[in-house]
Amino acid sequence: MMTTQTSKARDELKGTIKGNVLVPDQPDYEQARQIWNAMIDRRPAVIVQCAEADDVPAAIRFARKNRLELSIRGGGHNIAGDALCDNGVTIDFSRMKNVRVDAGKRRAYVEPGATLANLDEATQAHGLATPIGINSTTGIAGLTLGGGFGWLTRKYGMTVDNLVSVNMITAEGKKIRVSENDNADLFWAIRGGGGNFGVVTQFEFQLFPVGPEIVAGLIVFPFNQAKQVLTRYRQFVASAPEDLNVWVVLRKAPPLPFLPENIHGKEVVVLPIFYSGAIAEAEKLIAPLRAFGEAHGEHIGAQPYVQWQKAFDPLLTPGARNYWKSHNFTELADGALNTVIEFAGKLPSPHCEIFIGLIAGAPNRIAPNAMAYGHRDAKFVLNVHGRWDEAKDDQKCIAWAREFFKASAPYASAGAYVNFMTAEEGDRVAAAYGSNYERLVEIKRRYDPENVFHCNQNIKP
Ligand SMILES: Cc1cc2nc3c(=O)[nH]c(=O)nc-3n(C[C@H](O)[C@H](O)[C@H](O)COP(=O)(O)OP(=O)(O)OC[C@H]3O[C@@H](n4cnc5c(N)ncnc54)[C@H](O)[C@@H]3O)c2cc1C
């Protein structure tokens, strides 16, 4: 709780930073404490909306001096809601979204409040991109620090694999550069270790020529053909080239104009397809996918990369209630496919879905101990998206996600993707990092012995 003393300190903080300091009685406060997952309802005592990197040390000092918890908000998308803390200080980067591109060097310099859309738009202006996620409103900061994968991952690796450096503020409020050559131990740790080690104020990424037009779209199959589609999918992706990526989504059909109306709201199997190679080559690579079954419909074509990067935004809008569970897989065993089909056959809400993301390729060529993100044997990431509108459905939807998670666990590989973990999975953090965990703890002890940065999937010093 804020005391008179801390209120006075807060007023002083206002005078020392360029950004904005919000407290509960201010009109913008309610808006500022909204994040993507509507299940999270936390009320920070102070929200520091930074205007520049130099605002961050003052916010850290303020939190430490007043013994208040400290949370960091990048894009506010994390499912666990750790961007916010009750009665503490939230460092909010929503006003720092700038992206600068050096096309000659193929580098992007990104502020920590930038969304994937901000980065894609800036890099695509030069026909460049780096692998990031599939929903354009996600924050670059949290996505990168946890790993990051999307359509380009098969070919160019995880987002962390393309991180060149960061500027960071430590728990002591010190500004440092972190890269292979500067504070190399921290560079190892932040590539997967999340927000445990400091506050990143700038990310530097390497970029690759992509598009600006790629070929992408969806093929939608009837749910009663799911076994056949999934079995053929497994076989197909085992030898598909790395500039082709195909995922699987099992859900109730949204009202897409290319689907017959009587299919809307019915269970379907969707193959989202992405090809970043030569457009003339796309058709012959995609053609075999059509033979997986008798499709309800398809919508595939050449389009701007930035457009495809926003294709799933309408299904992933903020404001819904969400609960996720996730496993990595090195292969899709028959038992895993049967479990997916069983649980997709009893979706507890029209917005729930199970997706299988394909990441086989470049990420598998990096050693598991090269950085904190170590799931280098993972070829598929399976995520169960529990998503619904009303609190009265919480129990039913959470139970479905948990039961699915348990039933599919015997087929999963070790480790978990921290960016898809919900709040109560704290005891899964060590397991998520596997053999890299001990080194993370050791680095945490050196850089943040008091665990100032603990509003995250916490690595305890
Ligand atoms: C709809 C949706 C789609 C998604 N799709 C993908 C996907 O395709 N691929 C993928 O890999 N992931 C995906 N994710 C997961 C996503 O990577 C994580 O939710 C990620 O944490 C979001 O980052 P953020 O900055 O928006 O989150 P926030 O909630 O703002 O931050 C998450 C955590 O990151 C840390 N953090 C944030 N900013 C900083 C900073 N500047 N310095 C230090 N630490 C910081 C903090 O610990 C914070 O609690 C998706 C999530 C959602 C909700």
Short mmCIF file of N, CA and C and ligand atoms in Angstrom, two decimals, residues 36 72-79 82-83 93 112 133-135 138-143 145 148-149 195 198-200 247 316 324 417 419-420 455-456, ligand 1:
data_model
loop_
_atom_site.label_atom_id
_atom_site.label_comp_id
_atom_site.label_asym_id
_atom_site.label_seq_id
_atom_site.Cartn_x
_atom_site.Cartn_y
_atom_site.Cartn_z
N TRP A 36 -3.71 -7.77 -22.43
CA TRP A 36 -4.40 -8.60 -23.42
C TRP A 36 -5.36 -9.60 -22.78
N ILE A 72 7.34 -5.22 -15.45
CA ILE A 72 7.73 -4.56 -16.70
C ILE A 72 6.70 -4.91 -17.77
N ARG A 73 6.21 -3.88 -18.43
CA ARG A 73 5.22 -4.12 -19.48
C ARG A 73 5.82 -3.75 -20.83
N GLY A 74 5.91 -4.76 -21.72
CA GLY A 74 6.33 -4.50 -23.09
C GLY A 74 5.07 -4.26 -23.91
N GLY A 75 4.58 -5.32 -24.56
CA GLY A 75 3.33 -5.22 -25.34
C GLY A 75 2.11 -5.61 -24.53
N GLY A 76 2.30 -6.09 -23.30
CA GLY A 76 1.16 -6.44 -22.44
C GLY A 76 0.42 -7.69 -22.88
N HIS A 77 1.08 -8.56 -23.64
CA HIS A 77 0.37 -9.74 -24.17
C HIS A 77 0.52 -10.99 -23.33
N ASN A 78 1.47 -10.98 -22.42
CA ASN A 78 1.76 -12.25 -21.76
C ASN A 78 0.54 -12.79 -21.03
N ILE A 79 0.29 -14.06 -21.28
CA ILE A 79 -0.91 -14.73 -20.79
C ILE A 79 -0.95 -14.75 -19.26
N ASP A 82 2.07 -11.01 -16.05
CA ASP A 82 3.15 -10.49 -15.20
C ASP A 82 3.60 -9.08 -15.57
N ALA A 83 3.06 -8.52 -16.62
CA ALA A 83 3.35 -7.13 -16.97
C ALA A 83 2.88 -6.19 -15.84
N PHE A 93 6.13 0.46 -21.21
CA PHE A 93 6.83 0.97 -22.40
C PHE A 93 5.88 1.31 -23.55
N PRO A 112 11.41 -0.96 -26.56
CA PRO A 112 10.79 -2.11 -25.91
C PRO A 112 9.26 -2.11 -25.88
N GLY A 133 6.55 -13.44 -34.06
CA GLY A 133 5.32 -14.21 -33.90
C GLY A 133 4.27 -13.93 -34.96
N ILE A 134 3.12 -14.54 -34.77
CA ILE A 134 2.08 -14.56 -35.80
C ILE A 134 0.90 -13.63 -35.50
N ASN A 135 0.98 -12.87 -34.42
CA ASN A 135 -0.12 -11.97 -34.08
C ASN A 135 0.49 -10.58 -33.90
N THR A 138 1.25 -8.42 -30.59
CA THR A 138 2.15 -8.93 -29.53
C THR A 138 3.34 -7.99 -29.36
N GLY A 139 3.88 -7.91 -28.15
CA GLY A 139 5.05 -7.07 -27.91
C GLY A 139 6.34 -7.78 -28.30
N ILE A 140 7.24 -7.04 -28.91
CA ILE A 140 8.56 -7.57 -29.27
C ILE A 140 9.34 -7.97 -28.02
N ALA A 141 9.19 -7.19 -26.95
CA ALA A 141 10.05 -7.37 -25.78
C ALA A 141 9.86 -8.75 -25.14
N GLY A 142 8.65 -9.03 -24.69
CA GLY A 142 8.40 -10.32 -24.03
C GLY A 142 8.63 -11.48 -24.99
N LEU A 143 8.18 -11.32 -26.23
CA LEU A 143 8.34 -12.39 -27.22
C LEU A 143 9.81 -12.74 -27.40
N LEU A 145 12.49 -12.05 -25.40
CA LEU A 145 13.20 -12.51 -24.20
C LEU A 145 12.83 -13.94 -23.81
N GLY A 148 10.58 -16.69 -28.96
CA GLY A 148 9.98 -16.10 -30.16
C GLY A 148 10.04 -16.99 -31.38
N PHE A 149 8.88 -17.35 -31.90
CA PHE A 149 8.86 -18.09 -33.17
C PHE A 149 7.63 -17.71 -33.99
N GLY A 195 12.40 -11.65 -18.51
CA GLY A 195 12.72 -10.36 -17.88
C GLY A 195 13.39 -10.51 -16.53
N GLY A 198 17.08 -7.84 -16.05
CA GLY A 198 17.18 -6.40 -16.17
C GLY A 198 16.09 -5.89 -17.11
N VAL A 199 16.09 -4.59 -17.31
CA VAL A 199 15.07 -3.97 -18.15
C VAL A 199 15.70 -3.60 -19.49
N VAL A 200 15.22 -4.20 -20.54
CA VAL A 200 15.79 -3.92 -21.87
C VAL A 200 15.18 -2.63 -22.41
N TRP A 247 1.11 -24.91 -40.43
CA TRP A 247 0.68 -25.20 -39.06
C TRP A 247 -0.67 -25.91 -39.11
N LEU A 316 -7.65 -12.95 -32.28
CA LEU A 316 -6.81 -12.83 -31.08
C LEU A 316 -6.90 -11.43 -30.48
N TRP A 324 -3.93 -20.79 -21.24
CA TRP A 324 -3.17 -21.60 -22.21
C TRP A 324 -2.36 -22.68 -21.51
N TYR A 417 7.80 -23.92 -23.35
CA TYR A 417 8.04 -22.57 -23.85
C TYR A 417 7.53 -21.58 -22.82
N ASN A 419 7.03 -18.51 -22.75
CA ASN A 419 6.12 -17.47 -23.21
C ASN A 419 4.66 -17.94 -23.28
N PHE A 420 4.43 -19.24 -23.22
CA PHE A 420 3.06 -19.75 -23.26
C PHE A 420 2.61 -20.26 -21.89
N CYS A 455 8.58 -10.44 -11.23
CA CYS A 455 7.26 -10.55 -11.84
C CYS A 455 7.46 -11.11 -13.25
N ASN A 456 7.61 -12.40 -13.33
CA ASN A 456 7.91 -13.09 -14.59
C ASN A 456 7.88 -14.60 -14.30
C1 LIG B 1 -2.40 -13.56 -29.04
C2 LIG B 1 -1.01 -14.01 -28.78
C3 LIG B 1 -0.27 -14.55 -29.82
C4 LIG B 1 1.03 -14.98 -29.59
N1 LIG B 1 1.74 -15.51 -30.61
C5 LIG B 1 3.02 -15.89 -30.41
C6 LIG B 1 3.81 -16.37 -31.48
O1 LIG B 1 3.35 -16.48 -32.61
N2 LIG B 1 5.08 -16.73 -31.22
C7 LIG B 1 5.63 -16.61 -29.98
O2 LIG B 1 6.80 -16.95 -29.83
N3 LIG B 1 4.91 -16.15 -28.94
C8 LIG B 1 3.63 -15.79 -29.14
N4 LIG B 1 2.89 -15.32 -28.09
C9 LIG B 1 3.47 -15.32 -26.74
C10 LIG B 1 4.25 -14.05 -26.50
O3 LIG B 1 5.55 -14.23 -26.99
C11 LIG B 1 4.31 -13.73 -25.01
O4 LIG B 1 3.02 -13.51 -24.54
C12 LIG B 1 5.20 -12.53 -24.72
O5 LIG B 1 5.53 -12.51 -23.35
C13 LIG B 1 4.53 -11.23 -25.09
O6 LIG B 1 5.39 -10.17 -24.93
P1 LIG B 1 4.81 -8.73 -24.52
O7 LIG B 1 5.94 -7.79 -24.49
O8 LIG B 1 3.63 -8.40 -25.36
O9 LIG B 1 4.27 -9.09 -23.08
P2 LIG B 1 4.29 -8.35 -21.67
O10 LIG B 1 3.17 -8.98 -20.93
O11 LIG B 1 4.33 -6.89 -21.78
O12 LIG B 1 5.67 -8.82 -21.08
C14 LIG B 1 5.90 -10.16 -20.73
C15 LIG B 1 7.05 -10.24 -19.77
O13 LIG B 1 8.25 -9.95 -20.48
C16 LIG B 1 9.13 -9.24 -19.65
N5 LIG B 1 9.42 -7.96 -20.30
C17 LIG B 1 8.63 -7.22 -21.09
N6 LIG B 1 9.28 -6.13 -21.52
C18 LIG B 1 10.51 -6.18 -20.99
C19 LIG B 1 11.65 -5.34 -21.07
N7 LIG B 1 11.67 -4.23 -21.80
N8 LIG B 1 12.77 -5.70 -20.39
C20 LIG B 1 12.80 -6.83 -19.65
N9 LIG B 1 11.73 -7.65 -19.54
C21 LIG B 1 10.61 -7.33 -20.20
C22 LIG B 1 8.47 -9.06 -18.32
O14 LIG B 1 8.89 -10.07 -17.44
C23 LIG B 1 7.01 -9.24 -18.63
O15 LIG B 1 6.27 -9.76 -17.56
C24 LIG B 1 1.59 -14.86 -28.30
C25 LIG B 1 0.84 -14.32 -27.27
C26 LIG B 1 -0.44 -13.89 -27.51
C27 LIG B 1 -1.26 -13.36 -26.38
#
